[in-house]
Amino acid sequence: MSPRTAGAGVSAEEVIAAIDQLADPERATSMASYFQAHPGGYGGDDEFLGVRVPQLRAIAKRFRGISRGEVRTLLTSRFHEVRLAGLFCARDGFDRADAAEADLWVADYLAAVAAGAVNNWDLVDSSADPILGEWSWQHGDVDVLVDFAARDDLWEKRIGIIGTFAWIKHGDAQALAAVAPLVIDDRRPLIQKAFGWMLREMGKRVDAAALTSYLDDHAAHMGRTALGYAVEHLDPEARAHYRSLR
């Protein structure tokens, strides 16, 4: 059975059964704490099975080729790991799709986001860049990421930031430049970390001078967390200089 057709005819229930076999209640409790799935935490009332990410990746690979409809079912699960596996499947489906089908995968992804299924940082970080970000780069569409970055919802705003990573990987800082003014003043830790991370990657992958130029203009106004991430790969003297501007 070739990888391209391995998942043909597979149901969401089969994927869920494979995940259920690996469930670890003790680890599930630990994961719920780690992802702040409690009242008042950013993870809300999410539920966990206690399955590790490498195991979920292996399951997604095993069922490669699963249909969009079945992936949509996975993305409605109340269990975090089932949705994450669904996002891994969606990413693979998008990667192998032609242009018309890729648009459909993106539409499904946007529907999942709107339904609140992409609701923690690992879910965002596993999907925003390789699905929405890559699609936006292929279409030269910065606006879709800007729209997300302008939203107040924590996860939607993070999608807008992390989506710029696809552009950065292609050597293009245009999307991050467009998103930056919308997120620089947001002091929520998960926004700060994402923004600083993308600035750091811009300096590594696109243009080190573009990073230092941005920091020259904005370091004094950035949150400490974002700034700390952004300067991680600069030399000690440069790091000390930019941190002193805060």
PDB file of C-alpha atoms in Angstrom:
ATOM      1  CA  MET A   1       0.000   0.000   0.000  1.00  0.00           C
ATOM      2  CA  SER A   2       1.599   3.265  -1.076  1.00  0.00           C
ATOM      3  CA  PRO A   3       1.815   6.265   1.313  1.00  0.00           C
ATOM      4  CA  ARG A   4      -0.443   8.232  -0.988  1.00  0.00           C
ATOM      5  CA  THR A   5      -3.300   5.753  -0.650  1.00  0.00           C
ATOM      6  CA  ALA A   6      -2.601   4.301   2.795  1.00  0.00           C
ATOM      7  CA  GLY A   7      -5.472   6.157   4.424  1.00  0.00           C
ATOM      8  CA  ALA A   8      -7.998   5.809   1.650  1.00  0.00           C
ATOM      9  CA  GLY A   9     -11.286   4.615   3.073  1.00  0.00           C
ATOM     10  CA  VAL A  10     -10.105   5.018   6.672  1.00  0.00           C
ATOM     11  CA  SER A  11     -12.667   6.349   9.114  1.00  0.00           C
ATOM     12  CA  ALA A  12     -12.147   8.855  11.888  1.00  0.00           C
ATOM     13  CA  GLU A  13     -13.252   6.133  14.297  1.00  0.00           C
ATOM     14  CA  GLU A  14     -10.274   3.980  13.278  1.00  0.00           C
ATOM     15  CA  VAL A  15      -7.880   6.843  13.970  1.00  0.00           C
ATOM     16  CA  ILE A  16      -9.534   7.522  17.310  1.00  0.00           C
ATOM     17  CA  ALA A  17      -9.288   3.832  18.231  1.00  0.00           C
ATOM     18  CA  ALA A  18      -5.565   3.870  17.488  1.00  0.00           C
ATOM     19  CA  ILE A  19      -5.146   6.912  19.729  1.00  0.00           C
ATOM     20  CA  ASP A  20      -7.283   5.392  22.487  1.00  0.00           C
ATOM     21  CA  GLN A  21      -4.996   2.348  22.595  1.00  0.00           C
ATOM     22  CA  LEU A  22      -2.132   4.611  23.662  1.00  0.00           C
ATOM     23  CA  ALA A  23      -4.053   6.559  26.305  1.00  0.00           C
ATOM     24  CA  ASP A  24      -2.265   7.064  29.619  1.00  0.00           C
ATOM     25  CA  PRO A  25      -4.521   8.506  32.363  1.00  0.00           C
ATOM     26  CA  GLU A  26      -1.590   9.541  34.547  1.00  0.00           C
ATOM     27  CA  ARG A  27       0.049  11.402  31.699  1.00  0.00           C
ATOM     28  CA  ALA A  28      -3.331  12.912  30.773  1.00  0.00           C
ATOM     29  CA  THR A  29      -3.526  14.543  34.192  1.00  0.00           C
ATOM     30  CA  SER A  30      -0.024  15.921  33.801  1.00  0.00           C
ATOM     31  CA  MET A  31      -0.804  17.255  30.325  1.00  0.00           C
ATOM     32  CA  ALA A  32      -3.968  18.977  31.497  1.00  0.00           C
ATOM     33  CA  SER A  33      -1.890  20.807  34.084  1.00  0.00           C
ATOM     34  CA  TYR A  34       0.866  21.660  31.593  1.00  0.00           C
ATOM     35  CA  PHE A  35      -1.593  23.060  29.061  1.00  0.00           C
ATOM     36  CA  GLN A  36      -3.522  24.908  31.783  1.00  0.00           C
ATOM     37  CA  ALA A  37      -6.776  23.057  31.157  1.00  0.00           C
ATOM     38  CA  HIS A  38      -8.516  24.243  34.294  1.00  0.00           C
ATOM     39  CA  PRO A  39     -10.946  27.027  35.208  1.00  0.00           C
ATOM     40  CA  GLY A  40      -9.228  30.321  34.481  1.00  0.00           C
ATOM     41  CA  GLY A  41      -6.379  28.670  32.574  1.00  0.00           C
ATOM     42  CA  TYR A  42      -5.759  29.346  28.908  1.00  0.00           C
ATOM     43  CA  GLY A  43      -6.564  25.684  28.152  1.00  0.00           C
ATOM     44  CA  GLY A  44     -10.087  26.060  29.502  1.00  0.00           C
ATOM     45  CA  ASP A  45     -12.002  22.795  29.847  1.00  0.00           C
ATOM     46  CA  ASP A  46      -9.993  20.841  27.265  1.00  0.00           C
ATOM     47  CA  GLU A  47      -9.682  17.091  27.833  1.00  0.00           C
ATOM     48  CA  PHE A  48      -6.602  14.908  27.386  1.00  0.00           C
ATOM     49  CA  LEU A  49      -5.919  11.232  26.791  1.00  0.00           C
ATOM     50  CA  GLY A  50      -2.231  11.271  27.669  1.00  0.00           C
ATOM     51  CA  VAL A  51      -0.777  10.416  24.235  1.00  0.00           C
ATOM     52  CA  ARG A  52       2.628  11.763  23.227  1.00  0.00           C
ATOM     53  CA  VAL A  53       3.183  13.922  20.157  1.00  0.00           C
ATOM     54  CA  PRO A  54       5.556  11.459  18.409  1.00  0.00           C
ATOM     55  CA  GLN A  55       2.892   8.774  18.795  1.00  0.00           C
ATOM     56  CA  LEU A  56       0.288  11.058  17.248  1.00  0.00           C
ATOM     57  CA  ARG A  57       2.609  11.868  14.350  1.00  0.00           C
ATOM     58  CA  ALA A  58       3.119   8.159  13.758  1.00  0.00           C
ATOM     59  CA  ILE A  59      -0.648   7.582  13.708  1.00  0.00           C
ATOM     60  CA  ALA A  60      -1.144  10.440  11.238  1.00  0.00           C
ATOM     61  CA  LYS A  61       1.544   8.937   9.012  1.00  0.00           C
ATOM     62  CA  ARG A  62      -0.036   5.502   9.300  1.00  0.00           C
ATOM     63  CA  PHE A  63      -3.365   6.853   8.094  1.00  0.00           C
ATOM     64  CA  ARG A  64      -1.937   9.181   5.468  1.00  0.00           C
ATOM     65  CA  GLY A  65      -4.491   9.897   2.777  1.00  0.00           C
ATOM     66  CA  ILE A  66      -7.507   9.974   5.110  1.00  0.00           C
ATOM     67  CA  SER A  67     -10.269  12.041   3.546  1.00  0.00           C
ATOM     68  CA  ARG A  68     -11.062  15.644   4.351  1.00  0.00           C
ATOM     69  CA  GLY A  69     -14.459  14.660   5.695  1.00  0.00           C
ATOM     70  CA  GLU A  70     -12.949  12.223   8.186  1.00  0.00           C
ATOM     71  CA  VAL A  71     -10.360  14.807   9.244  1.00  0.00           C
ATOM     72  CA  ARG A  72     -13.171  17.269   9.874  1.00  0.00           C
ATOM     73  CA  THR A  73     -14.662  14.685  12.238  1.00  0.00           C
ATOM     74  CA  LEU A  74     -11.343  14.364  14.097  1.00  0.00           C
ATOM     75  CA  LEU A  75     -11.255  18.122  14.532  1.00  0.00           C
ATOM     76  CA  THR A  76     -14.599  18.069  16.350  1.00  0.00           C
ATOM     77  CA  SER A  77     -13.323  15.744  19.078  1.00  0.00           C
ATOM     78  CA  ARG A  78     -13.412  16.895  22.684  1.00  0.00           C
ATOM     79  CA  PHE A  79      -9.992  15.321  23.160  1.00  0.00           C
ATOM     80  CA  HIS A  80      -6.951  17.454  22.543  1.00  0.00           C
ATOM     81  CA  GLU A  81      -4.811  14.677  21.067  1.00  0.00           C
ATOM     82  CA  VAL A  82      -7.467  13.623  18.572  1.00  0.00           C
ATOM     83  CA  ARG A  83      -7.674  17.190  17.286  1.00  0.00           C
ATOM     84  CA  LEU A  84      -3.880  17.394  17.120  1.00  0.00           C
ATOM     85  CA  ALA A  85      -3.728  14.185  15.107  1.00  0.00           C
ATOM     86  CA  GLY A  86      -6.415  15.648  12.858  1.00  0.00           C
ATOM     87  CA  LEU A  87      -4.269  18.730  12.299  1.00  0.00           C
ATOM     88  CA  PHE A  88      -1.286  16.545  11.418  1.00  0.00           C
ATOM     89  CA  CYS A  89      -3.494  14.764   8.874  1.00  0.00           C
ATOM     90  CA  ALA A  90      -4.755  18.099   7.543  1.00  0.00           C
ATOM     91  CA  ARG A  91      -1.210  19.333   7.141  1.00  0.00           C
ATOM     92  CA  ASP A  92      -0.265  16.232   5.170  1.00  0.00           C
ATOM     93  CA  GLY A  93      -3.386  16.489   3.027  1.00  0.00           C
ATOM     94  CA  PHE A  94      -2.672  20.140   2.291  1.00  0.00           C
ATOM     95  CA  ASP A  95       0.972  19.385   1.421  1.00  0.00           C
ATOM     96  CA  ARG A  96      -0.022  16.768  -1.148  1.00  0.00           C
ATOM     97  CA  ALA A  97      -3.036  18.579  -2.605  1.00  0.00           C
ATOM     98  CA  ASP A  98      -3.288  20.383  -5.905  1.00  0.00           C
ATOM     99  CA  ALA A  99      -4.193  24.073  -5.814  1.00  0.00           C
ATOM    100  CA  ALA A 100      -7.955  23.578  -5.852  1.00  0.00           C
ATOM    101  CA  GLU A 101      -7.947  20.928  -3.138  1.00  0.00           C
ATOM    102  CA  ALA A 102      -5.477  22.936  -1.065  1.00  0.00           C
ATOM    103  CA  ASP A 103      -8.060  25.713  -0.947  1.00  0.00           C
ATOM    104  CA  LEU A 104     -10.552  23.223   0.477  1.00  0.00           C
ATOM    105  CA  TRP A 105      -8.114  22.072   3.167  1.00  0.00           C
ATOM    106  CA  VAL A 106      -7.598  25.703   4.146  1.00  0.00           C
ATOM    107  CA  ALA A 107     -11.357  26.284   4.249  1.00  0.00           C
ATOM    108  CA  ASP A 108     -11.698  23.288   6.566  1.00  0.00           C
ATOM    109  CA  TYR A 109      -8.891  24.627   8.742  1.00  0.00           C
ATOM    110  CA  LEU A 110     -10.507  28.042   9.007  1.00  0.00           C
ATOM    111  CA  ALA A 111     -13.801  26.386   9.947  1.00  0.00           C
ATOM    112  CA  ALA A 112     -12.044  24.415  12.689  1.00  0.00           C
ATOM    113  CA  VAL A 113     -10.473  27.610  14.022  1.00  0.00           C
ATOM    114  CA  ALA A 114     -13.845  29.365  13.995  1.00  0.00           C
ATOM    115  CA  ALA A 115     -15.363  26.417  15.893  1.00  0.00           C
ATOM    116  CA  GLY A 116     -12.726  26.744  18.625  1.00  0.00           C
ATOM    117  CA  ALA A 117     -10.967  23.474  17.798  1.00  0.00           C
ATOM    118  CA  VAL A 118      -7.500  25.034  17.471  1.00  0.00           C
ATOM    119  CA  ASN A 119      -7.395  26.237  21.031  1.00  0.00           C
ATOM    120  CA  ASN A 120      -3.955  25.805  22.517  1.00  0.00           C
ATOM    121  CA  TRP A 121      -0.449  26.805  21.557  1.00  0.00           C
ATOM    122  CA  ASP A 122       0.644  23.366  20.343  1.00  0.00           C
ATOM    123  CA  LEU A 123      -2.401  23.092  18.101  1.00  0.00           C
ATOM    124  CA  VAL A 124      -1.720  26.547  16.674  1.00  0.00           C
ATOM    125  CA  ASP A 125       1.996  25.989  16.232  1.00  0.00           C
ATOM    126  CA  SER A 126       1.465  22.642  14.470  1.00  0.00           C
ATOM    127  CA  SER A 127      -0.901  24.083  11.891  1.00  0.00           C
ATOM    128  CA  ALA A 128      -0.833  27.859  11.419  1.00  0.00           C
ATOM    129  CA  ASP A 129       2.529  27.921   9.666  1.00  0.00           C
ATOM    130  CA  PRO A 130       2.326  24.802   7.437  1.00  0.00           C
ATOM    131  CA  ILE A 131      -1.322  25.215   6.455  1.00  0.00           C
ATOM    132  CA  LEU A 132      -2.594  28.794   6.588  1.00  0.00           C
ATOM    133  CA  GLY A 133       0.812  30.453   6.463  1.00  0.00           C
ATOM    134  CA  GLU A 134       2.036  28.376   3.534  1.00  0.00           C
ATOM    135  CA  TRP A 135      -1.234  28.913   1.665  1.00  0.00           C
ATOM    136  CA  SER A 136      -1.013  32.663   2.241  1.00  0.00           C
ATOM    137  CA  TRP A 137       2.553  32.731   0.952  1.00  0.00           C
ATOM    138  CA  GLN A 138       1.648  30.724  -2.154  1.00  0.00           C
ATOM    139  CA  HIS A 139      -1.158  33.198  -2.859  1.00  0.00           C
ATOM    140  CA  GLY A 140       0.802  36.307  -1.870  1.00  0.00           C
ATOM    141  CA  ASP A 141      -2.002  37.012   0.613  1.00  0.00           C
ATOM    142  CA  VAL A 142      -0.670  38.822   3.680  1.00  0.00           C
ATOM    143  CA  ASP A 143      -4.164  40.069   4.529  1.00  0.00           C
ATOM    144  CA  VAL A 144      -5.429  36.754   5.917  1.00  0.00           C
ATOM    145  CA  LEU A 145      -2.643  36.749   8.520  1.00  0.00           C
ATOM    146  CA  VAL A 146      -3.115  40.434   9.272  1.00  0.00           C
ATOM    147  CA  ASP A 147      -6.804  39.784   9.853  1.00  0.00           C
ATOM    148  CA  PHE A 148      -6.019  37.086  12.404  1.00  0.00           C
ATOM    149  CA  ALA A 149      -3.340  39.153  14.110  1.00  0.00           C
ATOM    150  CA  ALA A 150      -5.827  42.015  14.536  1.00  0.00           C
ATOM    151  CA  ARG A 151      -8.256  39.843  16.511  1.00  0.00           C
ATOM    152  CA  ASP A 152      -8.509  39.837  20.299  1.00  0.00           C
ATOM    153  CA  ASP A 153      -8.879  36.078  20.718  1.00  0.00           C
ATOM    154  CA  LEU A 154      -5.597  34.635  22.029  1.00  0.00           C
ATOM    155  CA  TRP A 155      -5.424  31.685  19.650  1.00  0.00           C
ATOM    156  CA  GLU A 156      -6.571  33.555  16.563  1.00  0.00           C
ATOM    157  CA  LYS A 157      -3.999  36.281  17.184  1.00  0.00           C
ATOM    158  CA  ARG A 158      -1.284  33.667  17.677  1.00  0.00           C
ATOM    159  CA  ILE A 159      -2.327  32.041  14.379  1.00  0.00           C
ATOM    160  CA  GLY A 160      -1.722  35.376  12.660  1.00  0.00           C
ATOM    161  CA  ILE A 161       1.766  35.586  14.166  1.00  0.00           C
ATOM    162  CA  ILE A 162       2.862  31.972  13.684  1.00  0.00           C
ATOM    163  CA  GLY A 163       1.481  31.979  10.145  1.00  0.00           C
ATOM    164  CA  THR A 164       4.244  34.424   9.213  1.00  0.00           C
ATOM    165  CA  PHE A 165       6.780  31.644   9.833  1.00  0.00           C
ATOM    166  CA  ALA A 166       5.945  30.147   6.431  1.00  0.00           C
ATOM    167  CA  TRP A 167       6.929  33.414   4.763  1.00  0.00           C
ATOM    168  CA  ILE A 168      10.095  33.629   6.841  1.00  0.00           C
ATOM    169  CA  LYS A 169      11.069  30.101   5.787  1.00  0.00           C
ATOM    170  CA  HIS A 170      10.767  31.309   2.195  1.00  0.00           C
ATOM    171  CA  GLY A 171      13.133  34.194   2.989  1.00  0.00           C
ATOM    172  CA  ASP A 172      10.376  36.805   3.084  1.00  0.00           C
ATOM    173  CA  ALA A 173       9.776  39.052   6.125  1.00  0.00           C
ATOM    174  CA  GLN A 174       6.868  40.914   4.537  1.00  0.00           C
ATOM    175  CA  ALA A 175       4.136  39.141   6.508  1.00  0.00           C
ATOM    176  CA  LEU A 176       5.853  39.625   9.850  1.00  0.00           C
ATOM    177  CA  ALA A 177       6.346  43.315   9.105  1.00  0.00           C
ATOM    178  CA  ALA A 178       2.617  43.626   8.415  1.00  0.00           C
ATOM    179  CA  VAL A 179       1.610  41.737  11.557  1.00  0.00           C
ATOM    180  CA  ALA A 180       4.102  43.316  13.976  1.00  0.00           C
ATOM    181  CA  PRO A 181       2.255  46.608  14.618  1.00  0.00           C
ATOM    182  CA  LEU A 182      -0.854  44.635  15.601  1.00  0.00           C
ATOM    183  CA  VAL A 183       0.858  42.490  18.235  1.00  0.00           C
ATOM    184  CA  ILE A 184       3.758  44.481  19.679  1.00  0.00           C
ATOM    185  CA  ASP A 185       1.643  45.984  22.466  1.00  0.00           C
ATOM    186  CA  ASP A 186      -0.103  42.747  23.445  1.00  0.00           C
ATOM    187  CA  ARG A 187       1.537  41.669  26.693  1.00  0.00           C
ATOM    188  CA  ARG A 188      -0.073  38.231  26.990  1.00  0.00           C
ATOM    189  CA  PRO A 189       2.790  35.731  27.416  1.00  0.00           C
ATOM    190  CA  LEU A 190       1.726  33.439  24.576  1.00  0.00           C
ATOM    191  CA  ILE A 191       1.584  36.404  22.202  1.00  0.00           C
ATOM    192  CA  GLN A 192       4.882  37.807  23.462  1.00  0.00           C
ATOM    193  CA  LYS A 193       6.629  34.469  22.997  1.00  0.00           C
ATOM    194  CA  ALA A 194       5.255  33.971  19.487  1.00  0.00           C
ATOM    195  CA  PHE A 195       6.172  37.487  18.383  1.00  0.00           C
ATOM    196  CA  GLY A 196       9.704  37.311  19.781  1.00  0.00           C
ATOM    197  CA  TRP A 197      10.167  33.855  18.256  1.00  0.00           C
ATOM    198  CA  MET A 198       9.216  35.120  14.786  1.00  0.00           C
ATOM    199  CA  LEU A 199      11.529  38.137  15.106  1.00  0.00           C
ATOM    200  CA  ARG A 200      14.370  35.810  16.072  1.00  0.00           C
ATOM    201  CA  GLU A 201      13.643  33.556  13.089  1.00  0.00           C
ATOM    202  CA  MET A 202      13.549  36.582  10.780  1.00  0.00           C
ATOM    203  CA  GLY A 203      17.055  37.462  11.948  1.00  0.00           C
ATOM    204  CA  LYS A 204      18.271  33.876  11.454  1.00  0.00           C
ATOM    205  CA  ARG A 205      16.587  33.000   8.186  1.00  0.00           C
ATOM    206  CA  VAL A 206      15.960  36.254   6.318  1.00  0.00           C
ATOM    207  CA  ASP A 207      18.215  39.127   7.315  1.00  0.00           C
ATOM    208  CA  ALA A 208      20.101  39.732  10.557  1.00  0.00           C
ATOM    209  CA  ALA A 209      20.256  43.438   9.726  1.00  0.00           C
ATOM    210  CA  ALA A 210      16.453  43.554   9.420  1.00  0.00           C
ATOM    211  CA  LEU A 211      16.168  42.248  12.982  1.00  0.00           C
ATOM    212  CA  THR A 212      18.620  44.739  14.459  1.00  0.00           C
ATOM    213  CA  SER A 213      16.999  47.563  12.498  1.00  0.00           C
ATOM    214  CA  TYR A 214      13.615  46.604  13.930  1.00  0.00           C
ATOM    215  CA  LEU A 215      15.056  46.415  17.414  1.00  0.00           C
ATOM    216  CA  ASP A 216      16.749  49.796  17.014  1.00  0.00           C
ATOM    217  CA  ASP A 217      13.334  51.294  16.353  1.00  0.00           C
ATOM    218  CA  HIS A 218      11.130  49.238  18.675  1.00  0.00           C
ATOM    219  CA  ALA A 219      13.088  47.504  21.443  1.00  0.00           C
ATOM    220  CA  ALA A 220      12.287  50.232  23.963  1.00  0.00           C
ATOM    221  CA  HIS A 221       8.556  49.640  23.444  1.00  0.00           C
ATOM    222  CA  MET A 222       8.559  45.842  23.323  1.00  0.00           C
ATOM    223  CA  GLY A 223       7.555  43.570  26.171  1.00  0.00           C
ATOM    224  CA  ARG A 224      10.463  41.953  27.986  1.00  0.00           C
ATOM    225  CA  THR A 225       9.420  38.450  26.972  1.00  0.00           C
ATOM    226  CA  ALA A 226       9.199  39.239  23.262  1.00  0.00           C
ATOM    227  CA  LEU A 227      12.489  41.106  23.381  1.00  0.00           C
ATOM    228  CA  GLY A 228      14.173  38.252  25.222  1.00  0.00           C
ATOM    229  CA  TYR A 229      13.142  35.769  22.542  1.00  0.00           C
ATOM    230  CA  ALA A 230      14.068  38.125  19.710  1.00  0.00           C
ATOM    231  CA  VAL A 231      17.668  38.686  20.853  1.00  0.00           C
ATOM    232  CA  GLU A 232      18.489  35.084  21.830  1.00  0.00           C
ATOM    233  CA  HIS A 233      20.869  34.518  18.925  1.00  0.00           C
ATOM    234  CA  LEU A 234      22.578  37.899  18.985  1.00  0.00           C
ATOM    235  CA  ASP A 235      26.021  38.223  20.517  1.00  0.00           C
ATOM    236  CA  PRO A 236      26.154  39.001  24.264  1.00  0.00           C
ATOM    237  CA  GLU A 237      27.002  42.659  23.738  1.00  0.00           C
ATOM    238  CA  ALA A 238      24.066  43.200  21.372  1.00  0.00           C
ATOM    239  CA  ARG A 239      21.701  41.351  23.703  1.00  0.00           C
ATOM    240  CA  ALA A 240      22.785  43.491  26.622  1.00  0.00           C
ATOM    241  CA  HIS A 241      22.376  46.657  24.565  1.00  0.00           C
ATOM    242  CA  TYR A 242      18.821  45.952  23.456  1.00  0.00           C
ATOM    243  CA  ARG A 243      17.747  44.755  26.886  1.00  0.00           C
ATOM    244  CA  SER A 244      19.100  47.969  28.383  1.00  0.00           C
ATOM    245  CA  LEU A 245      16.672  49.945  26.227  1.00  0.00           C
ATOM    246  CA  ARG A 246      13.686  48.584  28.157  1.00  0.00           C
TER     247      ARG A 246
END
